[in-house]
Amino acid sequence: MKGDPKKLGFSTRAIHAGQEPDPATGAINVPIYATSTYVQDELGKHKGYEYARVQNPTREALERNIASLEGGLSGHAYASGMAAISTLMTMVKAGEHIVASHTVYGGTYRLLTQVLDRYDLQTSWVDTSNLDEIEAAMTPQTRMLFVETPTNPMMGITDLAGAAEIAHRHGAVLAVDNTFASPYFQRPLEHGADIVMHSATKFLNGHSDALGGLLVAARPEDGEWFAFVSKSAGAVLGPFDAYLTLRGIKTLEVRMERHEANGRTLADYLDAHGKVGRVFYPGLAGHPGHDVHRRQASGFGALISFDVGSLAGAKIVLDRVRVMSLAESLGGIETLISHPATMTHAAVPTAERQRLGIVDGLVRLSVGLENVADLLADLEQALAGL
Ligand SMILES: *Cc1c(COP(=O)(O)O)cnc(C)c1O
């Protein structure tokens, strides 16, 4: 690819940004550089590569690619989404304070409440869909506002521009977990965020065959810090998984379009179904945050939660599906169905789950790329058991 990549469309950058043909052979795909070290020409003279924890060409191609897709300065790739968040949190020092969405990914909650609290990092958990709650939680010690939008499983929406304004006015950075929307639908840096984080395990890879995590920095000092922590703490992504993630990202645009088309069809079907209670999907006009999401994102994605009234009802639906698979995770080509109260959110105390709306009858779908008529028929026969 020649010329300024910033001027090119999303899918062109997804396929080409950061990925020059291999200089040795012209191979069109970035090779999997399976090497731990690099031979130096002579003492003090090398080709820019010394040791694989610090530099790996396959990983670097992925890092350049995600920086382009999110519109950031630098990308940083980690062994998992949680490794990326662990690295991100090293921006905060002992005695400083974080404000975070109260319905963040369960692993993020566990990291902050059971690991990083040992290092005297204080976190306040607030409903970030309400900007007044964010404002009220900010203190002179607050160094980071960490939000997820949409959230799991209630699809809560946070106003990114509003959150960025509050964070910056209080001298804090805004970091956004953009896993659910992907950069195809939502680019938080364009709304004032300072850092974007991804579990690349989900939509970016998209094929349920690798773990990975990514950070994108908008400011040079943050990028330099992440590179320094990668080298020092070493939670970097291996070249095989970097290759799989790059391969997945090449089709992100067409996959997200189809994920969303299937998602909308299923959400409308569920919304009109007599045996289904509330349906949580940002694309439904009645969804809280629908208008805010429409302002800051170009699509509604493929995650849907719906209430079938009871644990017994949820069990019937989960046991009867045939095309959909009962599993945790999301964002892959196959449709996954899960039960938040006993699976992803089992560790949340019952009273707190009720408060968040994660009732026993709630079922979550990550809608995949199968033929939509097959998905509709599968839901129909499963719901007929209620
Ligand atoms: C899966 C997920 C994570 C954690 O990523 P891993 O790759 O599983 O470590 C973080 N945030 C969100 C929103 C996720 O869905």
Tab-separated table of C-alpha atoms and ligand atoms in Angstrom:
chain	number	residue	atom	x	y	z
A	1	MET	CA	0.000	0.000	0.000
A	2	LYS	CA	1.469	3.350	-1.032
A	3	GLY	CA	0.399	6.858	0.026
A	4	ASP	CA	-1.199	8.253	3.200
A	5	PRO	CA	-3.260	5.509	4.849
A	6	LYS	CA	-5.279	8.108	6.816
A	7	LYS	CA	-7.066	9.042	3.576
A	8	LEU	CA	-8.169	5.480	2.853
A	9	GLY	CA	-11.417	3.779	3.810
A	10	PHE	CA	-11.849	1.425	6.759
A	11	SER	CA	-11.653	-1.916	4.964
A	12	THR	CA	-8.650	-0.791	2.892
A	13	ARG	CA	-6.794	0.028	6.085
A	14	ALA	CA	-8.018	-3.174	7.759
A	15	ILE	CA	-6.429	-5.178	4.935
A	16	HIS	CA	-3.284	-3.131	4.299
A	17	ALA	CA	-2.361	-0.731	7.135
A	18	GLY	CA	0.883	-1.696	8.831
A	19	GLN	CA	1.393	-4.690	6.544
A	20	GLU	CA	3.972	-4.114	3.836
A	21	PRO	CA	4.824	-7.151	1.678
A	22	ASP	CA	7.674	-9.107	3.285
A	23	PRO	CA	10.916	-7.324	2.262
A	24	ALA	CA	12.825	-10.602	1.808
A	25	THR	CA	10.369	-12.406	-0.507
A	26	GLY	CA	7.420	-10.152	-1.335
A	27	ALA	CA	5.048	-12.508	0.557
A	28	ILE	CA	1.732	-10.661	0.616
A	29	ASN	CA	0.941	-11.805	4.157
A	30	VAL	CA	3.095	-10.774	7.081
A	31	PRO	CA	5.030	-13.941	8.008
A	32	ILE	CA	4.774	-15.490	11.459
A	33	TYR	CA	8.193	-14.516	12.813
A	34	ALA	CA	8.720	-17.431	15.198
A	35	THR	CA	11.981	-16.303	16.707
A	36	SER	CA	13.109	-15.328	20.188
A	37	THR	CA	16.237	-13.438	19.140
A	38	TYR	CA	17.879	-11.760	16.137
A	39	VAL	CA	21.451	-12.170	14.902
A	40	GLN	CA	23.390	-8.894	14.980
A	41	ASP	CA	25.686	-7.859	12.100
A	42	GLU	CA	28.507	-6.773	14.376
A	43	LEU	CA	28.901	-5.461	17.920
A	44	GLY	CA	26.572	-2.507	18.343
A	45	LYS	CA	25.009	-2.929	14.868
A	46	HIS	CA	21.654	-4.654	14.381
A	47	LYS	CA	18.578	-4.316	12.174
A	48	GLY	CA	16.378	-2.767	14.867
A	49	TYR	CA	15.474	-6.164	16.325
A	50	GLU	CA	17.228	-7.542	19.394
A	51	TYR	CA	14.883	-9.737	21.447
A	52	ALA	CA	11.286	-10.857	20.842
A	53	ARG	CA	9.752	-9.547	24.061
A	54	VAL	CA	10.690	-6.072	22.844
A	55	GLN	CA	10.308	-6.405	19.041
A	56	ASN	CA	8.531	-8.928	16.829
A	57	PRO	CA	7.606	-8.018	13.219
A	58	THR	CA	4.298	-9.962	13.234
A	59	ARG	CA	3.175	-8.313	16.459
A	60	GLU	CA	4.300	-4.899	15.205
A	61	ALA	CA	2.201	-5.265	12.038
A	62	LEU	CA	-0.879	-5.877	14.202
A	63	GLU	CA	0.042	-2.917	16.425
A	64	ARG	CA	0.336	-0.557	13.435
A	65	ASN	CA	-2.900	-1.910	12.021
A	66	ILE	CA	-5.037	-1.357	15.137
A	67	ALA	CA	-3.521	2.119	15.643
A	68	SER	CA	-4.708	2.994	12.127
A	69	LEU	CA	-8.200	1.540	12.612
A	70	GLU	CA	-8.766	3.384	15.905
A	71	GLY	CA	-7.137	6.595	14.642
A	72	GLY	CA	-4.449	6.534	17.358
A	73	LEU	CA	-0.705	7.145	17.480
A	74	SER	CA	0.484	3.714	18.590
A	75	GLY	CA	-0.851	0.203	19.160
A	76	HIS	CA	0.335	-2.337	21.745
A	77	ALA	CA	-0.529	-6.050	21.649
A	78	TYR	CA	-0.902	-8.340	24.675
A	79	ALA	CA	-1.448	-12.015	25.425
A	80	SER	CA	-5.125	-11.403	26.339
A	81	GLY	CA	-7.593	-8.611	26.933
A	82	MET	CA	-6.897	-8.876	30.665
A	83	ALA	CA	-3.131	-8.543	30.047
A	84	ALA	CA	-3.913	-5.329	28.120
A	85	ILE	CA	-6.030	-3.997	31.008
A	86	SER	CA	-3.332	-4.968	33.537
A	87	THR	CA	-0.829	-2.947	31.516
A	88	LEU	CA	-3.270	-0.048	31.178
A	89	MET	CA	-3.745	0.106	34.952
A	90	THR	CA	0.004	0.652	35.494
A	91	MET	CA	-0.757	4.269	34.522
A	92	VAL	CA	-2.274	4.637	37.991
A	93	LYS	CA	-0.043	4.851	41.067
A	94	ALA	CA	-0.674	3.731	44.652
A	95	GLY	CA	-2.997	6.176	46.404
A	96	GLU	CA	-4.540	7.338	43.134
A	97	HIS	CA	-8.135	6.691	42.163
A	98	ILE	CA	-10.068	5.174	39.255
A	99	VAL	CA	-13.717	5.734	38.341
A	100	ALA	CA	-15.144	2.778	36.387
A	101	SER	CA	-18.446	1.617	34.881
A	102	HIS	CA	-20.253	-0.564	37.442
A	103	THR	CA	-21.062	-3.195	34.801
A	104	VAL	CA	-17.580	-3.679	33.337
A	105	TYR	CA	-16.435	-7.112	32.167
A	106	GLY	CA	-16.238	-9.480	35.165
A	107	GLY	CA	-12.489	-10.026	34.734
A	108	THR	CA	-11.875	-6.279	34.927
A	109	TYR	CA	-13.891	-6.081	38.145
A	110	ARG	CA	-11.939	-9.009	39.617
A	111	LEU	CA	-8.567	-7.498	38.636
A	112	LEU	CA	-9.375	-4.170	40.277
A	113	THR	CA	-11.099	-5.509	43.409
A	114	GLN	CA	-8.985	-8.596	44.179
A	115	VAL	CA	-5.537	-7.923	42.691
A	116	LEU	CA	-4.836	-4.215	42.217
A	117	ASP	CA	-6.530	-3.222	45.487
A	118	ARG	CA	-3.465	-4.850	47.120
A	119	TYR	CA	-1.407	-2.040	45.574
A	120	ASP	CA	-3.658	0.653	47.045
A	121	LEU	CA	-5.445	1.588	43.813
A	122	GLN	CA	-8.903	2.809	44.781
A	123	THR	CA	-11.848	2.299	42.419
A	124	SER	CA	-15.315	3.856	42.529
A	125	TRP	CA	-17.967	1.913	40.589
A	126	VAL	CA	-20.640	4.110	39.045
A	127	ASP	CA	-23.362	3.969	36.417
A	128	THR	CA	-21.383	5.827	33.747
A	129	SER	CA	-24.484	6.113	31.538
A	130	ASN	CA	-25.350	8.933	33.972
A	131	LEU	CA	-22.774	11.746	33.582
A	132	ASP	CA	-23.827	13.260	36.930
A	133	GLU	CA	-22.746	10.048	38.681
A	134	ILE	CA	-19.329	10.268	37.010
A	135	GLU	CA	-18.969	13.913	38.023
A	136	ALA	CA	-19.900	13.123	41.642
A	137	ALA	CA	-17.335	10.307	41.869
A	138	MET	CA	-14.330	12.309	40.614
A	139	THR	CA	-11.801	13.295	43.316
A	140	PRO	CA	-8.503	15.201	43.217
A	141	GLN	CA	-6.791	11.758	43.222
A	142	THR	CA	-8.740	10.444	40.195
A	143	ARG	CA	-6.263	9.550	37.483
A	144	MET	CA	-8.450	7.442	35.156
A	145	LEU	CA	-12.053	7.129	34.037
A	146	PHE	CA	-12.548	3.635	32.617
A	147	VAL	CA	-15.735	2.915	30.679
A	148	GLU	CA	-17.241	0.177	28.579
A	149	THR	CA	-19.995	1.038	26.092
A	150	PRO	CA	-22.174	-0.846	25.318
A	151	THR	CA	-21.884	-2.874	28.528
A	152	ASN	CA	-22.522	-6.546	29.147
A	153	PRO	CA	-25.215	-7.829	29.460
A	154	MET	CA	-27.599	-4.837	29.819
A	155	MET	CA	-26.125	-2.896	26.847
A	156	GLY	CA	-25.768	0.302	28.915
A	157	ILE	CA	-24.498	3.258	26.898
A	158	THR	CA	-22.042	5.933	28.083
A	159	ASP	CA	-21.791	9.319	26.366
A	160	LEU	CA	-18.114	9.256	25.340
A	161	ALA	CA	-17.730	12.980	24.592
A	162	GLY	CA	-19.413	13.861	27.908
A	163	ALA	CA	-17.216	11.386	29.798
A	164	ALA	CA	-14.056	12.753	28.129
A	165	GLU	CA	-14.971	16.306	29.082
A	166	ILE	CA	-15.444	15.372	32.751
A	167	ALA	CA	-12.240	13.292	32.875
A	168	HIS	CA	-10.110	16.030	31.329
A	169	ARG	CA	-11.571	18.785	33.491
A	170	HIS	CA	-10.475	16.742	36.535
A	171	GLY	CA	-6.989	16.020	35.152
A	172	ALA	CA	-7.774	12.333	34.448
A	173	VAL	CA	-7.550	10.238	31.270
A	174	LEU	CA	-10.509	8.496	29.645
A	175	ALA	CA	-9.842	4.839	28.756
A	176	VAL	CA	-12.526	2.946	26.821
A	177	ASP	CA	-12.977	-0.819	26.484
A	178	ASN	CA	-14.219	-0.862	22.864
A	179	THR	CA	-14.538	-4.656	22.592
A	180	PHE	CA	-18.316	-4.790	21.972
A	181	ALA	CA	-18.548	-2.180	19.184
A	182	SER	CA	-15.157	-2.727	17.470
A	183	PRO	CA	-13.455	0.174	15.650
A	184	TYR	CA	-15.686	-0.476	12.650
A	185	PHE	CA	-18.725	0.888	14.521
A	186	GLN	CA	-17.155	3.106	17.187
A	187	ARG	CA	-13.839	4.943	17.525
A	188	PRO	CA	-13.647	6.444	21.031
A	189	LEU	CA	-10.535	8.547	20.290
A	190	GLU	CA	-12.670	10.615	17.872
A	191	HIS	CA	-14.908	11.500	20.842
A	192	GLY	CA	-12.068	12.621	23.101
A	193	ALA	CA	-10.933	9.380	24.748
A	194	ASP	CA	-7.194	9.058	25.393
A	195	ILE	CA	-6.804	5.276	25.297
A	196	VAL	CA	-8.758	2.462	23.660
A	197	MET	CA	-8.585	-1.129	24.872
A	198	HIS	CA	-9.765	-4.319	23.129
A	199	SER	CA	-10.155	-7.945	23.905
A	200	ALA	CA	-9.003	-8.976	20.411
A	201	THR	CA	-10.328	-12.426	21.345
A	202	LYS	CA	-13.807	-11.207	20.347
A	203	PHE	CA	-14.847	-9.364	17.150
A	204	LEU	CA	-11.349	-8.343	15.983
A	205	ASN	CA	-10.120	-11.919	15.696
A	206	GLY	CA	-13.701	-13.001	15.108
A	207	HIS	CA	-13.082	-16.712	14.576
A	208	SER	CA	-12.927	-17.982	18.189
A	209	ASP	CA	-9.423	-19.373	17.688
A	210	ALA	CA	-7.066	-17.067	19.626
A	211	LEU	CA	-6.756	-14.867	22.714
A	212	GLY	CA	-5.385	-11.364	22.436
A	213	GLY	CA	-5.552	-7.860	23.882
A	214	LEU	CA	-4.783	-4.436	22.439
A	215	LEU	CA	-4.191	-0.902	23.658
A	216	VAL	CA	-4.205	2.155	21.402
A	217	ALA	CA	-2.739	5.421	22.679
A	218	ALA	CA	-3.551	8.872	21.355
A	219	ARG	CA	-0.781	10.668	23.262
A	220	PRO	CA	2.929	9.929	22.726
A	221	GLU	CA	3.690	9.762	26.464
A	222	ASP	CA	1.075	7.025	26.996
A	223	GLY	CA	2.382	5.010	24.036
A	224	GLU	CA	5.926	5.277	25.361
A	225	TRP	CA	4.777	4.107	28.787
A	226	PHE	CA	2.887	1.089	27.361
A	227	ALA	CA	5.936	0.090	25.276
A	228	PHE	CA	8.125	0.413	28.383
A	229	VAL	CA	5.742	-1.720	30.483
A	230	SER	CA	5.481	-4.315	27.670
A	231	LYS	CA	9.263	-4.635	27.725
A	232	SER	CA	9.441	-4.607	31.530
A	233	ALA	CA	6.431	-6.747	32.510
A	234	GLY	CA	6.345	-8.816	29.312
A	235	ALA	CA	2.649	-9.692	28.809
A	236	VAL	CA	3.115	-9.449	25.029
A	237	LEU	CA	1.186	-11.293	22.305
A	238	GLY	CA	2.941	-14.212	20.583
A	239	PRO	CA	3.484	-14.155	16.797
A	240	PHE	CA	1.040	-16.976	15.961
A	241	ASP	CA	-1.860	-15.249	17.730
A	242	ALA	CA	-0.810	-11.891	16.254
A	243	TYR	CA	-1.032	-13.503	12.809
A	244	LEU	CA	-4.508	-14.954	13.485
A	245	THR	CA	-5.723	-11.585	14.764
A	246	LEU	CA	-4.366	-9.761	11.693
A	247	ARG	CA	-6.052	-12.345	9.496
A	248	GLY	CA	-9.342	-11.842	11.339
A	249	ILE	CA	-9.213	-8.043	11.126
A	250	LYS	CA	-8.952	-8.137	7.310
A	251	THR	CA	-12.644	-9.126	7.155
A	252	LEU	CA	-13.841	-7.008	10.098
A	253	GLU	CA	-15.979	-4.683	7.966
A	254	VAL	CA	-17.920	-7.410	6.137
A	255	ARG	CA	-18.271	-9.468	9.307
A	256	MET	CA	-19.577	-6.539	11.378
A	257	GLU	CA	-22.111	-5.643	8.675
A	258	ARG	CA	-23.450	-9.197	8.695
A	259	HIS	CA	-23.271	-9.520	12.508
A	260	GLU	CA	-25.390	-6.395	12.744
A	261	ALA	CA	-27.890	-7.371	10.025
A	262	ASN	CA	-28.462	-10.710	11.776
A	263	GLY	CA	-28.528	-9.001	15.186
A	264	ARG	CA	-31.187	-6.493	14.169
A	265	THR	CA	-33.377	-9.213	12.666
A	266	LEU	CA	-33.206	-11.318	15.830
A	267	ALA	CA	-33.717	-8.298	18.126
A	268	ASP	CA	-36.856	-7.258	16.214
A	269	TYR	CA	-38.152	-10.829	16.301
A	270	LEU	CA	-37.572	-11.142	20.064
A	271	ASP	CA	-39.058	-7.697	20.728
A	272	ALA	CA	-42.314	-8.770	19.041
A	273	HIS	CA	-42.438	-12.249	20.631
A	274	GLY	CA	-45.290	-12.768	23.087
A	275	LYS	CA	-43.305	-14.977	25.494
A	276	VAL	CA	-40.294	-12.661	25.717
A	277	GLY	CA	-40.206	-9.787	28.208
A	278	ARG	CA	-37.767	-6.915	27.847
A	279	VAL	CA	-35.173	-7.018	25.058
A	280	PHE	CA	-31.905	-5.132	25.538
A	281	TYR	CA	-30.359	-4.099	22.196
A	282	PRO	CA	-29.059	-0.566	21.532
A	283	GLY	CA	-30.698	-0.612	18.091
A	284	LEU	CA	-34.227	-0.739	19.509
A	285	ALA	CA	-35.737	2.767	19.590
A	286	GLY	CA	-36.914	2.304	23.205
A	287	HIS	CA	-33.496	1.226	24.513
A	288	PRO	CA	-32.047	3.605	27.139
A	289	GLY	CA	-29.073	5.237	25.439
A	290	HIS	CA	-30.306	4.506	21.902
A	291	ASP	CA	-29.909	8.162	20.852
A	292	VAL	CA	-26.511	8.590	22.535
A	293	HIS	CA	-25.224	5.406	20.886
A	294	ARG	CA	-26.503	6.560	17.479
A	295	ARG	CA	-24.586	9.818	17.876
A	296	GLN	CA	-21.259	8.179	18.676
A	297	ALA	CA	-21.362	4.873	16.768
A	298	SER	CA	-22.341	3.842	13.251
A	299	GLY	CA	-23.921	0.493	14.159
A	300	PHE	CA	-25.583	-1.403	16.980
A	301	GLY	CA	-23.676	-4.665	16.871
A	302	ALA	CA	-24.695	-8.222	17.553
A	303	LEU	CA	-25.175	-8.583	21.311
A	304	ILE	CA	-28.721	-8.937	22.585
A	305	SER	CA	-30.070	-9.785	26.034
A	306	PHE	CA	-33.688	-10.757	26.641
A	307	ASP	CA	-35.802	-11.792	29.611
A	308	VAL	CA	-37.842	-14.994	29.477
A	309	GLY	CA	-39.179	-14.504	33.018
A	310	SER	CA	-37.473	-17.187	35.124
A	311	LEU	CA	-34.479	-19.461	35.541
A	312	ALA	CA	-36.651	-22.407	34.461
A	313	GLY	CA	-37.626	-20.550	31.284
A	314	ALA	CA	-34.002	-19.653	30.527
A	315	LYS	CA	-33.016	-23.297	31.011
A	316	ILE	CA	-35.675	-24.433	28.529
A	317	VAL	CA	-34.420	-22.009	25.852
A	318	LEU	CA	-30.731	-22.808	26.447
A	319	ASP	CA	-31.329	-26.572	26.407
A	320	ARG	CA	-33.503	-26.518	23.265
A	321	VAL	CA	-31.312	-24.490	20.857
A	322	ARG	CA	-29.722	-26.574	18.099
A	323	VAL	CA	-27.896	-24.150	15.781
A	324	MET	CA	-26.782	-21.805	18.567
A	325	SER	CA	-24.090	-23.031	20.986
A	326	LEU	CA	-24.303	-22.675	24.760
A	327	ALA	CA	-21.014	-20.959	25.662
A	328	GLU	CA	-19.378	-17.898	27.203
A	329	SER	CA	-17.495	-15.408	25.021
A	330	LEU	CA	-18.762	-13.416	22.058
A	331	GLY	CA	-17.856	-11.860	18.741
A	332	GLY	CA	-17.098	-15.027	16.762
A	333	ILE	CA	-18.631	-16.257	13.522
A	334	GLU	CA	-20.876	-18.705	15.390
A	335	THR	CA	-23.937	-17.678	17.397
A	336	LEU	CA	-23.417	-18.194	21.131
A	337	ILE	CA	-26.160	-18.208	23.748
A	338	SER	CA	-25.495	-17.824	27.463
A	339	HIS	CA	-27.070	-17.242	30.851
A	340	PRO	CA	-25.407	-14.230	32.560
A	341	ALA	CA	-26.751	-14.907	36.096
A	342	THR	CA	-25.123	-18.359	36.349
A	343	MET	CA	-22.291	-18.017	33.812
A	344	THR	CA	-20.523	-14.685	33.178
A	345	HIS	CA	-21.961	-12.912	36.247
A	346	ALA	CA	-22.160	-15.831	38.718
A	347	ALA	CA	-19.579	-14.146	40.979
A	348	VAL	CA	-21.741	-11.014	41.394
A	349	PRO	CA	-23.788	-11.235	44.646
A	350	THR	CA	-27.511	-11.924	44.005
A	351	ALA	CA	-28.746	-8.594	45.393
A	352	GLU	CA	-26.248	-6.682	43.274
A	353	ARG	CA	-27.228	-8.726	40.187
A	354	GLN	CA	-30.890	-7.842	40.754
A	355	ARG	CA	-29.971	-4.165	41.152
A	356	LEU	CA	-28.118	-4.243	37.824
A	357	GLY	CA	-31.080	-5.933	36.118
A	358	ILE	CA	-29.283	-9.245	35.579
A	359	VAL	CA	-32.378	-11.283	36.494
A	360	ASP	CA	-32.550	-15.105	36.448
A	361	GLY	CA	-34.625	-15.113	33.239
A	362	LEU	CA	-32.055	-13.095	31.292
A	363	VAL	CA	-30.521	-14.813	28.246
A	364	ARG	CA	-27.722	-13.299	26.151
A	365	LEU	CA	-26.992	-13.845	22.479
A	366	SER	CA	-23.826	-13.086	20.534
A	367	VAL	CA	-25.298	-13.283	17.062
A	368	GLY	CA	-22.996	-14.891	14.510
A	369	LEU	CA	-22.833	-15.044	10.744
A	370	GLU	CA	-25.035	-18.070	10.047
A	371	ASN	CA	-28.003	-17.940	7.684
A	372	VAL	CA	-30.480	-15.709	9.521
A	373	ALA	CA	-33.479	-17.886	8.627
A	374	ASP	CA	-31.803	-20.791	10.419
A	375	LEU	CA	-31.174	-18.608	13.489
A	376	LEU	CA	-34.795	-17.400	13.539
A	377	ALA	CA	-36.112	-20.944	13.183
A	378	ASP	CA	-33.817	-22.089	15.988
A	379	LEU	CA	-35.054	-19.353	18.350
A	380	GLU	CA	-38.642	-20.056	17.369
A	381	GLN	CA	-38.469	-23.766	18.204
A	382	ALA	CA	-36.543	-23.028	21.435
A	383	LEU	CA	-39.056	-20.386	22.597
A	384	ALA	CA	-41.930	-22.738	21.744
A	385	GLY	CA	-40.834	-24.789	24.785
A	386	LEU	CA	-41.818	-21.968	27.164
B	1	LIG	C1	-13.527	-10.803	26.944
B	1	LIG	C2	-13.494	-9.390	27.410
B	1	LIG	C3	-12.400	-8.893	28.123
B	1	LIG	C4	-11.217	-9.767	28.525
B	1	LIG	O1	-10.519	-10.217	27.400
B	1	LIG	P1	-9.712	-11.625	27.356
B	1	LIG	O2	-9.169	-11.617	25.981
B	1	LIG	O3	-10.721	-12.710	27.619
B	1	LIG	O4	-8.674	-11.563	28.412
B	1	LIG	C5	-12.416	-7.556	28.494
B	1	LIG	N1	-13.457	-6.761	28.182
B	1	LIG	C6	-14.538	-7.224	27.509
B	1	LIG	C7	-15.656	-6.292	27.203
B	1	LIG	C8	-14.596	-8.543	27.100
B	1	LIG	O5	-15.682	-8.987	26.445
